[in-house]
Coordinates of C-alpha atoms in Angstrom, one line a residue:
M153 CA 0.0 0.0 0.0
D154 CA 1.6 3.3 -1.1
R155 CA 0.2 5.4 1.8
V156 CA -2.2 5.3 4.7
K157 CA -5.8 5.2 3.5
K158 CA -8.6 7.3 5.1
I159 CA -11.8 5.3 5.8
L160 CA -15.0 7.1 6.7
I161 CA -17.6 4.9 8.4
D162 CA -21.2 6.1 8.4
P163 CA -23.5 4.5 11.0
G164 CA -26.9 5.2 9.5
H165 CA -29.7 7.1 11.2
G166 CA -29.3 8.2 14.9
G167 CA -31.1 10.4 17.5
S168 CA -34.8 10.6 16.7
E169 CA -34.3 8.7 13.5
Y170 CA -34.5 5.1 14.6
G171 CA -34.3 3.5 11.2
A172 CA -35.8 0.0 11.1
V173 CA -37.3 -1.4 14.3
Y174 CA -37.9 -5.0 15.3
K175 CA -39.4 -5.5 18.8
D176 CA -37.0 -3.6 21.1
I177 CA -34.1 -3.5 18.6
F178 CA -33.4 -0.2 16.8
E179 CA -31.4 -0.1 13.6
K180 CA -29.6 3.1 14.7
D181 CA -28.1 1.3 17.7
I182 CA -26.9 -1.8 15.7
N183 CA -25.4 0.5 13.0
L184 CA -23.4 2.3 15.6
K185 CA -22.3 -0.8 17.4
T186 CA -21.1 -2.4 14.2
A187 CA -19.3 0.8 13.1
Q188 CA -17.5 1.1 16.5
K189 CA -16.3 -2.5 16.2
L190 CA -15.1 -1.9 12.6
K191 CA -13.3 1.2 13.8
L192 CA -11.4 -0.9 16.4
F193 CA -10.2 -3.3 13.7
L194 CA -9.1 -0.6 11.4
E195 CA -7.3 1.4 14.1
K196 CA -5.1 -1.6 14.9
D197 CA -4.0 -1.7 11.3
E198 CA -1.2 0.9 10.5
N199 CA -2.4 1.1 6.9
F200 CA -5.6 2.9 7.8
E201 CA -6.8 6.1 9.4
V202 CA -10.5 5.8 10.4
F203 CA -13.3 8.3 11.0
L204 CA -17.0 8.0 11.9
T205 CA -19.7 10.4 10.9
R206 CA -21.2 9.9 14.4
Y207 CA -19.6 8.5 17.5
E208 CA -22.7 8.5 19.6
D209 CA -26.5 8.3 19.3
R210 CA -27.2 11.7 17.7
E211 CA -29.1 12.8 14.7
L212 CA -27.3 13.7 11.5
T213 CA -28.9 14.9 8.2
L214 CA -27.9 13.4 4.9
K215 CA -26.3 16.7 4.1
D216 CA -24.3 16.6 7.3
R217 CA -22.9 13.2 6.3
V218 CA -22.0 14.4 2.8
D219 CA -20.4 17.6 4.1
L220 CA -18.2 15.6 6.5
T221 CA -17.1 13.5 3.6
N222 CA -16.1 16.6 1.6
K223 CA -14.2 17.8 4.7
I224 CA -12.3 14.6 5.4
M225 CA -11.8 13.6 1.7
P226 CA -11.6 9.8 2.5
D227 CA -10.3 7.1 0.2
M228 CA -13.4 5.0 1.1
F229 CA -16.9 5.7 2.4
V230 CA -18.8 2.9 4.1
S231 CA -22.4 3.5 5.2
I232 CA -23.7 0.8 7.6
H233 CA -27.4 0.0 7.8
H234 CA -29.6 -2.9 8.6
N235 CA -32.7 -4.1 6.9
S236 CA -36.4 -4.6 7.4
S237 CA -39.1 -5.3 5.0
Y238 CA -42.9 -5.1 4.6
E239 CA -42.6 -8.1 2.4
D240 CA -41.3 -11.4 3.7
F241 CA -38.0 -11.5 1.8
G242 CA -36.2 -13.7 4.3
N243 CA -32.7 -12.9 5.6
R244 CA -30.2 -11.7 3.0
I245 CA -27.3 -9.4 2.5
E246 CA -27.8 -6.3 0.3
V247 CA -24.9 -4.1 -0.9
Y248 CA -25.3 -0.9 -2.8
Y249 CA -22.6 1.2 -4.5
R250 CA -22.5 4.7 -6.0
W251 CA -24.3 5.0 -9.3
E252 CA -21.8 4.0 -12.0
E253 CA -21.5 1.5 -14.8
D254 CA -18.1 0.3 -13.6
G255 CA -15.5 1.6 -11.3
P256 CA -13.9 1.1 -7.8
S257 CA -17.2 1.3 -5.9
Y258 CA -18.6 -1.5 -8.0
K259 CA -15.4 -3.6 -7.5
F260 CA -15.4 -3.0 -3.7
A261 CA -19.1 -3.8 -3.6
Q262 CA -18.4 -7.2 -5.1
I263 CA -15.6 -7.9 -2.7
V264 CA -17.4 -6.9 0.5
N265 CA -20.5 -8.8 -0.6
R266 CA -18.4 -12.0 -0.9
F267 CA -16.8 -11.5 2.5
L268 CA -20.1 -10.8 4.2
K269 CA -21.5 -14.0 2.7
N270 CA -18.5 -16.0 3.9
F271 CA -18.6 -14.7 7.4
L272 CA -22.4 -14.4 8.0
K273 CA -23.3 -17.6 6.1
I274 CA -26.5 -16.1 4.6
P275 CA -27.6 -15.5 1.0
S276 CA -27.0 -12.2 -0.7
K277 CA -28.5 -10.2 -3.5
K278 CA -26.3 -9.2 -6.4
P279 CA -24.7 -5.8 -5.5
M280 CA -26.7 -2.9 -7.1
P281 CA -26.0 0.7 -7.9
A282 CA -28.0 3.2 -6.0
F283 CA -28.9 6.9 -6.2
Y284 CA -28.9 7.4 -2.4
T285 CA -27.8 10.9 -1.3
V286 CA -24.9 9.6 0.7
L287 CA -23.5 7.8 -2.3
R288 CA -23.9 10.6 -4.9
N289 CA -20.9 12.9 -5.3
N290 CA -19.1 11.1 -2.6
A291 CA -15.7 9.4 -2.4
D292 CA -14.6 7.4 -5.4
I293 CA -15.3 4.2 -3.4
S294 CA -18.7 4.6 -1.7
V295 CA -21.0 1.8 -0.6
L296 CA -24.0 1.3 1.6
L297 CA -24.3 -2.0 3.3
E298 CA -27.4 -3.8 4.7
P299 CA -25.7 -7.0 6.1
Y300 CA -28.9 -8.7 7.4
Y301 CA -32.5 -8.2 8.5
L302 CA -33.0 -7.0 12.1
K303 CA -35.4 -9.8 13.0
F304 CA -32.5 -12.2 12.6
Y305 CA -30.2 -10.2 14.9
N306 CA -28.1 -11.8 17.6
E307 CA -25.2 -10.4 19.8
D308 CA -22.5 -12.1 17.7
L309 CA -23.5 -10.4 14.4
P310 CA -22.1 -6.9 14.9
E311 CA -18.5 -8.2 15.4
L312 CA -18.8 -10.8 12.6
T313 CA -20.0 -8.1 10.3
A314 CA -17.2 -5.7 11.3
I315 CA -14.6 -8.5 10.7
A316 CA -16.0 -9.2 7.2
I317 CA -16.0 -5.5 6.2
Y318 CA -12.5 -5.1 7.6
E319 CA -11.2 -8.1 5.6
A320 CA -12.9 -6.8 2.5
I321 CA -11.2 -3.4 2.9
K322 CA -7.8 -5.0 3.3
E323 CA -8.4 -7.2 0.2
F324 CA -9.4 -4.2 -1.9
F325 CA -6.5 -2.0 -1.0
K326 CA -4.0 -4.9 -1.4
W327 CA -4.5 -4.5 -5.1
D328 CA -5.5 -0.8 -5.1
Y329 CA -6.7 0.8 -8.4
P330 CA -5.4 3.3 -10.9
K331 CA -6.5 6.9 -10.6
I332 CA -6.9 9.4 -13.4
K333 CA -5.4 12.7 -12.1
N334 CA -5.3 15.1 -15.0
F335 CA -6.0 15.2 -18.7
Q336 CA -5.3 17.3 -21.8
I337 CA -6.3 17.1 -25.5
K338 CA -3.6 17.4 -28.0
N339 CA -4.1 16.9 -31.7
N340 CA -6.4 13.8 -31.9
F341 CA -5.3 12.4 -28.5
L342 CA -6.8 12.6 -25.1
I343 CA -3.7 12.3 -22.8
L344 CA -4.4 11.1 -19.2
D345 CA -2.0 11.4 -16.2
V346 CA -2.4 8.2 -14.2
E347 CA -1.4 7.4 -10.6
G348 CA -0.8 3.7 -10.0
R349 CA -0.1 0.8 -12.3
W350 CA -2.5 0.0 -15.1
D351 CA -2.8 -2.2 -18.1
A352 CA -3.9 -0.9 -21.6
E353 CA -5.2 -4.3 -22.7
K354 CA -7.6 -4.6 -19.7
S355 CA -8.7 -0.9 -20.0
L356 CA -11.6 0.4 -22.1
A357 CA -12.5 3.7 -23.9
K358 CA -15.7 4.3 -25.8
I359 CA -17.1 7.2 -27.7
D360 CA -20.9 6.8 -28.0
N361 CA -20.5 3.1 -27.3
E362 CA -17.9 2.6 -30.1
R363 CA -14.6 1.3 -28.7
V364 CA -11.5 3.4 -29.4
L365 CA -7.8 2.6 -29.0
I366 CA -5.9 3.2 -25.7
E367 CA -2.1 3.3 -25.8
K368 CA 0.3 3.3 -22.7
R369 CA 3.3 5.7 -22.9
E370 CA 5.4 6.1 -19.7
N371 CA 2.3 5.3 -17.6
K372 CA 0.3 8.0 -19.4
A373 CA -2.9 6.9 -21.3
Y374 CA -3.2 8.1 -24.9
I375 CA -6.8 7.8 -26.1
Y376 CA -7.3 7.9 -29.9
I377 CA -10.1 10.4 -30.7
T378 CA -11.8 9.2 -33.9
K379 CA -15.1 11.1 -33.6
S380 CA -17.0 13.6 -31.5
G381 CA -19.4 12.4 -28.9
N382 CA -19.6 11.2 -25.3
L383 CA -16.4 9.6 -24.2
K384 CA -16.1 7.1 -21.3
V385 CA -12.8 5.7 -20.1
I386 CA -12.1 3.0 -17.5
L387 CA -8.5 2.1 -16.7
R388 CA -7.7 -1.2 -15.0
N389 CA -4.7 -2.6 -13.2
Y390 CA -3.2 -6.0 -13.9
N391 CA -5.7 -7.6 -11.5
G392 CA -8.7 -6.0 -13.2
F393 CA -9.4 -3.4 -10.5
P394 CA -10.9 -0.3 -12.3
S395 CA -10.4 3.4 -12.0
K396 CA -13.3 5.8 -11.5
M397 CA -14.9 6.3 -14.9
L398 CA -13.9 9.4 -16.7
E399 CA -16.8 10.8 -18.7
M400 CA -16.6 13.8 -21.0
K401 CA -17.9 15.3 -24.2
I402 CA -15.4 15.4 -27.1
N403 CA -16.1 18.4 -29.2
N404 CA -12.8 19.5 -30.8
I405 CA -13.0 17.8 -34.2
F406 CA -16.0 19.5 -35.9
S407 CA -15.4 19.6 -39.6
S408 CA -18.4 20.7 -41.8
Y409 CA -22.1 21.4 -42.0
S410 CA -25.0 21.4 -44.5
I411 CA -28.3 23.4 -44.6
D412 CA -31.7 22.2 -45.8
V413 CA -34.6 24.6 -46.2
F414 CA -38.2 23.3 -46.7
P415 CA -40.2 24.2 -48.7
G416 CA -37.7 26.9 -49.6
F417 CA -40.2 29.4 -50.9
K418 CA -40.0 33.2 -50.7
N419 CA -42.1 35.3 -48.2
M420 CA -43.4 32.4 -46.1
P421 CA -42.3 30.4 -43.1
N422 CA -39.6 27.8 -43.8
L423 CA -38.3 24.8 -41.9
I424 CA -34.5 25.0 -41.6
N425 CA -32.3 22.0 -40.8
I426 CA -28.6 22.6 -40.1
N427 CA -26.6 19.3 -40.0
F428 CA -23.1 19.2 -38.4
Y429 CA -20.4 16.6 -39.2
D430 CA -17.0 15.7 -37.7
I431 CA -13.8 15.0 -39.7
F432 CA -15.0 11.5 -40.4
F433 CA -18.3 12.9 -41.8
Q434 CA -20.3 11.4 -39.0
K435 CA -22.9 13.6 -37.3
I436 CA -21.7 15.3 -34.1
S437 CA -23.4 14.3 -30.8
D438 CA -26.3 15.9 -28.9
G439 CA -25.9 18.9 -26.6
F440 CA -23.4 21.1 -28.4
E441 CA -24.3 24.8 -28.2
V442 CA -25.1 26.5 -31.5
E443 CA -25.6 30.3 -32.0
I444 CA -27.4 31.3 -35.2
K445 CA -28.2 34.7 -36.7
I446 CA -30.5 34.8 -39.6
N447 CA -31.5 38.1 -41.3
G448 CA -30.7 39.9 -38.0
F449 CA -32.6 37.6 -35.7
S450 CA -30.6 35.5 -33.1
L451 CA -31.3 32.0 -31.9
N452 CA -29.3 30.0 -29.3
T453 CA -30.0 26.2 -29.3
K454 CA -28.3 22.8 -29.0
T455 CA -27.7 20.0 -31.3
K456 CA -30.0 17.0 -31.3
D457 CA -29.4 14.0 -33.6
G458 CA -26.4 15.9 -35.1
K459 CA -28.4 18.9 -36.1
V460 CA -30.5 21.9 -35.2
S461 CA -34.0 22.4 -36.6
F462 CA -36.3 25.4 -36.4
I463 CA -39.0 27.3 -38.2
F464 CA -38.1 30.8 -39.4
E465 CA -41.3 32.9 -39.8
E466 CA -40.1 36.2 -41.2
K467 CA -40.9 36.9 -44.8
A468 CA -37.8 37.2 -47.0
E469 CA -36.5 36.5 -50.4
F470 CA -33.2 35.2 -49.1
Y471 CA -31.6 34.1 -45.8
E472 CA -28.3 35.6 -44.6
I473 CA -27.2 33.1 -42.0
E474 CA -24.3 33.2 -39.5
I475 CA -23.5 30.0 -37.6
K476 CA -21.2 29.7 -34.5
V477 CA -20.5 26.2 -33.2
L478 CA -17.5 24.7 -31.3
N479 CA -15.4 27.8 -31.7
N480 CA -16.1 27.9 -35.5
K481 CA -17.9 30.6 -37.4
F482 CA -19.6 30.3 -40.8
N483 CA -21.6 32.5 -43.1
E484 CA -24.1 31.4 -45.7
I485 CA -26.6 33.0 -48.0
I486 CA -29.6 30.9 -49.0
E487 CA -31.6 32.1 -52.1
L488 CA -35.3 31.2 -51.8
K489 CA -37.5 30.1 -54.7
D490 CA -40.7 31.4 -56.1
G491 CA -43.5 29.1 -55.1
F492 CA -46.4 28.4 -52.7
M493 CA -47.6 25.9 -50.1
Y494 CA -50.4 26.2 -47.6
W495 CA -49.1 26.4 -44.0
G496 CA -50.6 26.7 -40.5
K497 CA -49.4 27.1 -37.0
F498 CA -51.0 25.4 -34.0
E499 CA -50.5 26.8 -30.5
D500 CA -48.7 24.4 -28.0
V501 CA -48.7 21.5 -30.5
K502 CA -45.4 19.7 -30.8
D503 CA -46.1 16.8 -33.1
G504 CA -49.0 15.3 -35.0
Y505 CA -50.3 14.9 -38.5
G506 CA -52.6 16.6 -41.0
L507 CA -54.8 14.2 -43.1
S508 CA -56.2 15.0 -46.5
D509 CA -58.1 12.6 -48.7
D510 CA -55.0 11.0 -50.1
K511 CA -52.0 12.2 -48.1
I512 CA -50.5 12.7 -44.6
Y513 CA -48.6 15.8 -43.7
K514 CA -46.4 15.9 -40.6
I515 CA -46.5 18.7 -38.0
F516 CA -43.1 20.0 -36.9
N517 CA -42.8 22.3 -33.9
G518 CA -46.5 23.3 -34.3
Y519 CA -46.2 24.1 -38.0
I520 CA -47.6 22.2 -41.0
F521 CA -46.9 22.6 -44.7
S522 CA -49.5 21.2 -47.2
N523 CA -50.4 21.1 -50.9
V524 CA -54.1 21.3 -50.0
P525 CA -55.9 23.7 -47.6
K526 CA -58.4 21.4 -46.0
L527 CA -57.0 18.9 -43.4
K528 CA -58.1 16.9 -40.4
I529 CA -55.5 17.5 -37.6
I530 CA -54.6 14.7 -35.3
A531 CA -52.2 16.0 -32.6
R532 CA -51.1 14.2 -29.5
G533 CA -52.7 15.8 -26.4
F534 CA -55.4 17.7 -28.4
Q535 CA -59.0 17.1 -29.6
P536 CA -59.0 16.3 -33.4
F537 CA -60.1 19.2 -35.5
E538 CA -60.4 20.3 -39.1
V539 CA -58.7 23.3 -40.7
D540 CA -58.9 25.3 -43.9
L541 CA -55.5 26.9 -44.4
S542 CA -56.7 29.1 -47.2
K543 CA -58.9 31.0 -44.7
E544 CA -56.9 30.8 -41.4
V545 CA -53.3 29.9 -40.5
F546 CA -53.2 30.3 -36.7
Y547 CA -55.2 27.9 -34.6
K548 CA -55.6 27.2 -30.8
P549 CA -56.7 23.6 -30.5
L550 CA -58.6 22.3 -27.5
K551 CA -56.4 20.3 -25.1
L552 CA -57.5 16.9 -23.9
Y553 CA -58.1 16.9 -20.1
N554 CA -57.1 20.6 -20.2
G555 CA -53.5 19.7 -20.9
T556 CA -53.1 17.9 -17.6
F557 CA -51.0 15.1 -19.1
H558 CA -48.9 17.3 -21.4
D559 CA -45.2 16.5 -21.0
K560 CA -45.7 14.4 -17.9
R561 CA -43.1 11.6 -17.8
I562 CA -44.8 8.2 -17.0
L563 CA -43.0 4.9 -16.8
I564 CA -45.0 1.7 -16.9
L565 CA -43.6 -1.6 -15.8
Y566 CA -45.5 -4.9 -16.0
D567 CA -45.0 -8.6 -15.6
E568 CA -47.9 -10.9 -16.5
I569 CA -50.7 -8.3 -16.5
E570 CA -52.4 -7.7 -19.8
N571 CA -53.6 -4.4 -21.3
C572 CA -50.7 -2.4 -20.0
Y573 CA -50.0 -1.3 -23.6
E574 CA -53.6 0.0 -23.7
I575 CA -53.1 2.3 -20.8
S576 CA -49.7 3.5 -22.1
S577 CA -51.2 4.3 -25.5
R578 CA -54.0 6.3 -24.0
L579 CA -51.6 8.3 -21.8
W580 CA -49.3 8.9 -24.7
F581 CA -52.3 10.2 -26.8
F582 CA -53.3 12.5 -24.0
G583 CA -49.9 14.2 -24.3
A584 CA -47.7 12.3 -21.7
N585 CA -44.2 11.1 -22.5
V586 CA -44.7 7.4 -21.8
E587 CA -42.2 4.5 -21.7
I588 CA -43.3 0.9 -21.1
L589 CA -41.0 -2.0 -20.1
K590 CA -41.6 -5.6 -19.2
Y591 CA -40.2 -6.2 -15.7
E592 CA -37.7 -9.0 -16.0
D593 CA -34.8 -7.7 -14.0
E594 CA -34.8 -5.4 -11.0
L595 CA -31.5 -3.6 -11.8
N596 CA -32.4 -2.8 -15.4
A597 CA -35.8 -1.6 -14.3
I598 CA -34.2 0.8 -11.7
K599 CA -31.7 2.0 -14.3
K600 CA -34.5 2.7 -16.7
A601 CA -36.5 4.6 -14.1
I602 CA -33.4 6.7 -13.0
E603 CA -32.5 7.6 -16.6
F604 CA -36.1 8.3 -17.6
N605 CA -36.5 10.6 -14.5
N606 CA -40.3 9.9 -14.4
D607 CA -42.9 12.0 -12.7
V608 CA -44.9 8.8 -12.1
L609 CA -43.9 5.1 -12.1
L610 CA -46.7 2.5 -12.3
F611 CA -45.7 -1.1 -11.8
F612 CA -48.4 -3.7 -12.6
K613 CA -47.6 -7.0 -10.9
F614 CA -49.8 -10.1 -11.0
S615 CA -51.2 -11.2 -7.6
E616 CA -54.2 -13.2 -6.5
S617 CA -54.8 -10.8 -3.6
E618 CA -55.1 -7.2 -4.7
I619 CA -53.5 -4.1 -3.1
I620 CA -51.8 -0.8 -3.9
K621 CA -48.2 -0.3 -2.5
F622 CA -45.7 2.5 -2.2
Y623 CA -42.5 3.2 -0.3
E624 CA -43.3 4.8 3.1
M625 CA -40.9 7.8 2.6
D626 CA -42.3 8.6 -0.9
R627 CA -44.7 11.4 -0.1
Y628 CA -45.7 11.8 -3.8
G629 CA -46.4 8.1 -3.9
E630 CA -48.5 8.3 -0.7
K631 CA -50.6 11.1 -2.3
L632 CA -51.2 9.2 -5.5
A633 CA -51.9 5.9 -3.7
T634 CA -54.6 7.6 -1.6
I635 CA -56.2 9.0 -4.8
L636 CA -56.0 5.6 -6.6
S637 CA -57.4 3.8 -3.5
K638 CA -60.5 6.1 -3.7
H639 CA -61.0 5.6 -7.4
L640 CA -60.4 1.8 -7.5
N641 CA -61.9 1.0 -4.1
M642 CA -58.7 -0.8 -3.1
F643 CA -56.6 -0.8 0.0
W644 CA -53.0 0.5 0.1
T645 CA -49.9 -0.4 2.2
Y646 CA -46.2 0.2 2.4
S647 CA -43.6 -1.7 0.3
S648 CA -39.8 -2.3 0.4
Y649 CA -39.2 -3.1 -3.2
Q650 CA -36.1 -1.3 -4.5
I651 CA -38.0 -0.2 -7.6
L652 CA -40.2 1.9 -5.3
I653 CA -37.3 3.2 -3.2
Q654 CA -34.7 4.5 -5.7
P655 CA -36.3 6.3 -8.6
F656 CA -37.9 9.8 -8.6
G657 CA -41.5 11.0 -8.7
A658 CA -44.5 9.1 -7.4
R659 CA -43.9 5.3 -7.4
I660 CA -46.8 2.9 -7.3
L661 CA -47.0 -0.9 -7.3
F662 CA -50.3 -2.5 -8.3
E663 CA -50.6 -6.1 -7.1
I664 CA -53.7 -7.0 -9.1
N665 CA -55.0 -10.0 -11.0
Y666 CA -56.5 -8.1 -14.0
L667 CA -56.5 -4.7 -15.8
D668 CA -59.7 -4.1 -17.7
E669 CA -61.3 -1.1 -19.5
E670 CA -63.0 0.1 -16.3
R671 CA -59.8 0.0 -14.3
I672 CA -57.8 1.8 -17.0
R673 CA -60.4 4.6 -17.0
K674 CA -60.3 4.9 -13.2
I675 CA -56.5 4.9 -13.1
I676 CA -56.4 7.7 -15.8
L677 CA -58.9 9.7 -13.8
A678 CA -56.8 9.2 -10.6
L679 CA -53.7 10.4 -12.4
K680 CA -55.5 13.4 -13.7
E681 CA -56.6 14.3 -10.2
Y682 CA -53.1 13.7 -8.9
F683 CA -51.4 16.0 -11.5
E684 CA -54.0 18.7 -11.0
S685 CA -53.4 18.6 -7.2
Q686 CA -49.6 18.9 -7.9
F687 CA -50.2 21.9 -10.1
N688 CA -52.6 23.5 -7.6
G689 CA -50.2 22.8 -4.8

């Protein structure tokens, strides 16, 4: 070991926050007892300097714990908790690590999980990433441990648990892991300064999921930049122990652009697409800032799908365009043609279609261009309506449910329950952004929910006995469950499923044996009431 390692142990809860309770056993006390025993083992080892977030039974906020981490700057953060459940899961070990695809937290989580299994002789779940506050933006190695369920507690367990964690910490730091200290971009290389030994063959670099070459030169890592995009780098030592993932956007190899104008006629609105390419003539990635000036008007936007798209409304016979992107500046003059198309603008509409007798026209950012004046407009989130573009070009369509569902993010999970696609389709048509996923794996479902950042998560799970469940600390879930209970005439209770604990928004588990037309209608009405209450609140 190259130097003494700082270990910060976090006994969860404390003071008036009891944590889990089983009979006269409080989680806060067992957390502290285990942490104190672990502290004794670490203090006897000259390789470690140890700290606790609390040394006694006192209350600490999550912010207090994170602030202490930032002050001490430990090499490792270990949060100790103990479990309870509203479901009868049986005794098991649960290990959570900071949210990352790969890295030292993930590696240590695997090691400590193995040692806990060996010492406690009980089953374990596969270690899982978690978005808990004490793991976010914390030390490179941050884990939260739930070694066993409180109802299985005995006096020997705190010391056994402490020994297992201590042995896991020793095992991890015996091999250590490479650390990326600084970086610079030079020509088409990203050059990384690395502390510790590492192996280029075991390491990985990807740009937008496409693997790129890593070369080792005097312990520096040279990453070959072959395109623009989102870069992820993991360096590994000879034993496979990974560095913390380096993530960054590569934006220094922009090369060219192209402009498309539709319909391209004089003195009417036009759709303008500006496509951006790198030196390999691949589209650049999302999120790059673009500044556009067109005939004296300014627009600041960001790339999406390698381009920016917008409607320019001002009447003109040509467009004088200035483009600034990635420290490059370009000027272009676009000559417009003589010609005519019918066009219309629909307030608040983002996408949809106009239907004539023999053709379909797409709506883009609330605009439509058509060869015929009379159309039936089908727009997501709005009542269907008919237009005559020869008489009127500006329309204010009626919103379905007064726009209550517009832009709401709703994730639907299901196992064996039928008709889930029916409810997802209706919510989508009412204007919500809806994702639907068959629940096959807890980790993938949680990842999807975190990435989607839902306002509401609905999990439909088959069960002979029917009930609505939510996580007891999810106040949004409690509010929605209460409304659903009223509409469906169904009881609710608390649940300890991780899919209800980790994501954002209101999270609801339906344990039901069918989902029919009547229930779909009632769930939609309950969601409407919930979203309206959120708006009014």
